[in-house]
Amino acid sequence: MARPAAAVTPAYWDEACKHLAKRDRVMRKLIPQFGEARLQCRGDAFTTLARSIVGQQISVRAAQSVWERFIALSGGRSTRLQPAAVLGLEVTAMREAGLSARKVEYLRDLATHFTDGTVHVRQWQQMDDEAIIEELVAVRGIGRWTAEMFLIFHLMRPNVLPLDDVGLLRGISLNYFSGEPVSRAEAREVGDAWAPYRSVATWYLWRSLDPVPVEY
């Protein structure tokens, strides 16, 4: 049996934590609470995008539960889902695993793009963030949020601020505005102070809301 792919953590993480703790009072308190926990990537692009689609508009715990049922259904590993396996599943079975009809359509379309070779996986490492987002949002069911999750969790880009993410906005609200609702403009202003490590600060705010590590 093949071993799962080894998790990769960003080389910049420690430097990012020092930078954020120096510049931001909230991060200075938050980062030490999670010890040696790090963002992790296992290197499979299709699996990362599929997990992002499964996680759209639901909580981390709910997404994990649906994902585990989906993986069991496909007979794969949680770190490496095969596009062909997804295309081989019955729609009814996918729905019974907890996926909405729309997410089933999106996952099947994503799998088709990968099996047809119409996404340029080998070029992504050399492309800038916005160019990758532009390519990914052309895939059905992948919006800017999903593309940004891909940048953070698969390519481990350090400076992504996903302003469409409900968890990020809630984390900023609770940690910076005493629970008061925040606008995208206010969230952007807070996030600007985190540059060039906005992805790292976002990850810690997610952890402040839910102790389950955010993974895709």
Coordinates of C-alpha atoms in Angstrom, one line a residue:
M1 CA 0.0 0.0 0.0
A2 CA 1.3 3.4 -0.9
R3 CA 2.1 5.8 1.9
P4 CA 0.2 9.0 2.2
A5 CA 2.0 12.0 0.9
A6 CA 4.1 13.7 3.5
A7 CA 2.7 17.0 4.8
V8 CA 4.6 20.1 3.7
T9 CA 4.6 23.2 5.9
P10 CA 5.5 26.7 4.6
A11 CA 9.2 27.7 5.1
Y12 CA 8.1 31.2 5.9
W13 CA 5.9 30.3 8.8
D14 CA 8.2 31.2 11.7
E15 CA 9.3 34.4 10.2
A16 CA 5.6 35.3 9.5
C17 CA 4.7 34.6 13.1
K18 CA 7.5 36.9 14.3
H19 CA 6.4 39.6 11.9
L20 CA 2.8 39.4 12.9
A21 CA 3.4 39.3 16.6
K22 CA 5.6 42.4 16.3
R23 CA 3.1 44.4 14.3
D24 CA -0.3 43.3 15.6
R25 CA -1.5 43.1 19.3
V26 CA -4.1 40.4 18.5
M27 CA -1.7 38.2 16.7
R28 CA 0.8 38.6 19.6
K29 CA -1.7 37.0 21.9
L30 CA -3.3 34.5 19.5
I31 CA -0.3 32.8 17.9
P32 CA 1.2 31.3 21.1
Q33 CA -2.1 29.6 21.9
F34 CA -1.6 27.1 19.0
G35 CA 2.0 26.0 19.7
E36 CA 3.7 24.3 16.8
A37 CA 0.5 24.0 14.7
R38 CA 1.1 24.9 11.1
L39 CA -0.6 25.1 7.8
Q40 CA -0.1 21.9 5.9
C41 CA -0.2 20.9 2.2
R42 CA 0.0 17.3 1.0
G43 CA 0.6 18.3 -2.6
D44 CA -2.4 17.1 -4.5
A45 CA -4.2 19.9 -6.5
F46 CA -7.4 18.0 -7.3
T47 CA -7.9 17.0 -3.7
T48 CA -7.4 20.5 -2.5
L49 CA -9.9 22.0 -4.9
A50 CA -12.4 19.2 -4.2
R51 CA -12.2 19.8 -0.5
S52 CA -12.7 23.5 -1.0
I53 CA -15.9 22.9 -3.0
V54 CA -17.2 20.5 -0.3
G55 CA -16.5 23.2 2.3
Q56 CA -18.3 26.0 0.6
Q57 CA -20.8 27.8 2.9
I58 CA -20.7 25.2 5.7
S59 CA -18.7 25.0 8.9
V60 CA -15.3 23.3 9.3
R61 CA -16.9 20.4 11.3
A62 CA -19.7 19.9 8.8
A63 CA -17.3 20.0 5.9
Q64 CA -15.0 17.4 7.5
S65 CA -18.0 15.1 8.2
V66 CA -19.2 15.3 4.5
W67 CA -15.7 14.9 3.2
E68 CA -15.1 11.7 5.2
R69 CA -18.3 10.2 3.9
F70 CA -17.4 11.2 0.3
I71 CA -13.9 9.8 0.6
A72 CA -15.3 6.5 1.9
L73 CA -17.6 6.4 -1.0
S74 CA -14.9 6.9 -3.6
G75 CA -12.6 4.4 -2.0
G76 CA -9.7 6.8 -2.0
R77 CA -7.5 8.5 0.6
S78 CA -8.4 11.8 2.2
T79 CA -5.1 13.2 0.9
R80 CA -5.3 12.0 -2.6
L81 CA -8.7 11.7 -4.4
Q82 CA -8.6 10.6 -8.0
P83 CA -10.7 12.5 -10.6
A84 CA -11.6 9.3 -12.4
A85 CA -13.0 7.9 -9.1
V86 CA -15.3 10.9 -8.7
L87 CA -16.5 10.5 -12.3
G88 CA -17.3 6.8 -11.6
L89 CA -19.6 7.6 -8.6
E90 CA -23.4 7.6 -8.9
V91 CA -25.0 11.0 -8.3
T92 CA -27.5 9.5 -5.9
A93 CA -24.7 8.1 -3.7
M94 CA -22.9 11.4 -3.7
R95 CA -26.1 13.1 -2.6
E96 CA -26.5 10.5 0.2
A97 CA -23.0 11.4 1.4
G98 CA -24.3 14.9 2.2
L99 CA -23.4 16.8 -0.9
S100 CA -25.9 19.2 -2.4
A101 CA -27.0 18.7 -6.0
R102 CA -24.9 21.8 -7.0
K103 CA -21.8 20.5 -5.3
V104 CA -22.1 17.2 -7.0
E105 CA -22.3 19.0 -10.4
Y106 CA -19.2 21.1 -9.4
L107 CA -17.2 18.1 -8.3
R108 CA -17.9 16.2 -11.4
D109 CA -17.1 19.2 -13.6
L110 CA -13.8 19.7 -11.7
A111 CA -12.9 16.0 -12.2
T112 CA -13.7 16.4 -16.0
H113 CA -11.3 19.4 -16.2
F114 CA -8.5 17.4 -14.6
T115 CA -9.0 14.2 -16.7
D116 CA -9.2 16.3 -19.9
G117 CA -6.1 18.2 -19.0
T118 CA -7.8 21.6 -19.4
V119 CA -6.3 23.0 -16.2
H120 CA -2.5 23.9 -16.2
V121 CA -1.3 22.2 -13.0
R122 CA 2.4 22.3 -14.0
Q123 CA 2.4 26.0 -14.6
W124 CA 0.7 27.2 -11.4
Q125 CA 3.9 27.5 -9.4
Q126 CA 5.2 30.1 -11.8
M127 CA 2.0 32.1 -12.0
D128 CA 1.1 35.1 -9.7
D129 CA -1.9 34.9 -7.4
E130 CA -4.3 36.9 -9.6
A131 CA -3.4 34.9 -12.7
I132 CA -4.2 31.6 -10.9
I133 CA -7.5 33.0 -9.6
E134 CA -8.5 34.0 -13.1
E135 CA -7.8 30.5 -14.5
L136 CA -9.5 28.7 -11.6
V137 CA -12.7 30.8 -11.6
A138 CA -13.2 29.7 -15.2
V139 CA -14.0 26.2 -13.9
R140 CA -17.6 25.7 -13.0
G141 CA -18.3 26.0 -9.3
I142 CA -15.0 27.6 -8.5
G143 CA -15.4 31.2 -7.4
R144 CA -12.9 33.6 -6.0
W145 CA -13.2 32.1 -2.5
T146 CA -12.4 28.6 -3.6
A147 CA -9.5 29.9 -5.7
E148 CA -8.1 31.7 -2.7
M149 CA -8.4 28.6 -0.5
F150 CA -6.3 26.9 -3.2
L151 CA -3.7 29.6 -3.1
I152 CA -3.5 29.3 0.7
F153 CA -3.7 25.5 1.2
H154 CA -2.1 24.0 -1.9
L155 CA 0.3 26.6 -3.2
M156 CA 0.8 28.0 0.3
R157 CA 1.0 31.6 -1.0
P158 CA 1.8 33.8 2.1
N159 CA -0.2 36.9 1.4
V160 CA -3.8 36.0 0.5
L161 CA -6.7 37.8 2.2
P162 CA -10.0 36.0 1.4
L163 CA -12.5 38.7 2.1
D164 CA -15.4 36.5 0.9
D165 CA -14.7 34.1 3.8
V166 CA -17.3 34.1 6.5
G167 CA -14.8 32.7 9.1
L168 CA -12.3 35.5 8.4
L169 CA -14.9 38.2 8.8
R170 CA -16.2 36.6 12.0
G171 CA -12.6 36.2 13.4
I172 CA -11.9 39.9 12.7
S173 CA -15.2 40.9 14.2
L174 CA -14.6 38.9 17.5
N175 CA -10.9 39.7 17.8
Y176 CA -10.7 43.3 16.7
F177 CA -14.2 44.8 17.0
S178 CA -15.6 43.2 20.2
G179 CA -18.1 41.1 18.1
E180 CA -19.5 44.0 16.1
P181 CA -20.2 43.3 12.5
V182 CA -17.4 44.4 10.1
S183 CA -17.6 45.5 6.5
R184 CA -15.2 44.2 3.8
A185 CA -13.5 47.6 3.8
E186 CA -12.9 47.4 7.6
A187 CA -11.6 43.8 7.2
R188 CA -9.3 44.8 4.4
E189 CA -7.9 47.6 6.5
V190 CA -7.1 45.2 9.3
G191 CA -5.6 42.7 6.9
D192 CA -3.4 45.3 5.2
A193 CA -1.4 45.5 8.5
W194 CA -0.6 41.8 8.2
A195 CA 1.1 42.0 4.8
P196 CA 3.1 40.3 3.5
Y197 CA 1.7 37.4 5.6
R198 CA -2.0 37.8 5.4
S199 CA -2.6 34.1 4.8
V200 CA -0.9 33.3 8.1
A201 CA -2.9 35.8 10.1
T202 CA -6.1 34.5 8.4
W203 CA -5.2 30.9 9.4
Y204 CA -4.8 31.9 13.1
L205 CA -8.2 33.7 13.1
W206 CA -9.8 30.5 11.7
R207 CA -8.2 28.6 14.5
S208 CA -9.5 31.1 17.1
L209 CA -13.0 30.2 16.0
D210 CA -12.6 26.4 15.8
P211 CA -9.8 24.3 17.4
V212 CA -10.1 21.8 14.5
P213 CA -7.2 22.6 12.1
V214 CA -8.3 24.1 8.8
E215 CA -7.1 21.7 6.1
Y216 CA -7.9 21.2 2.4

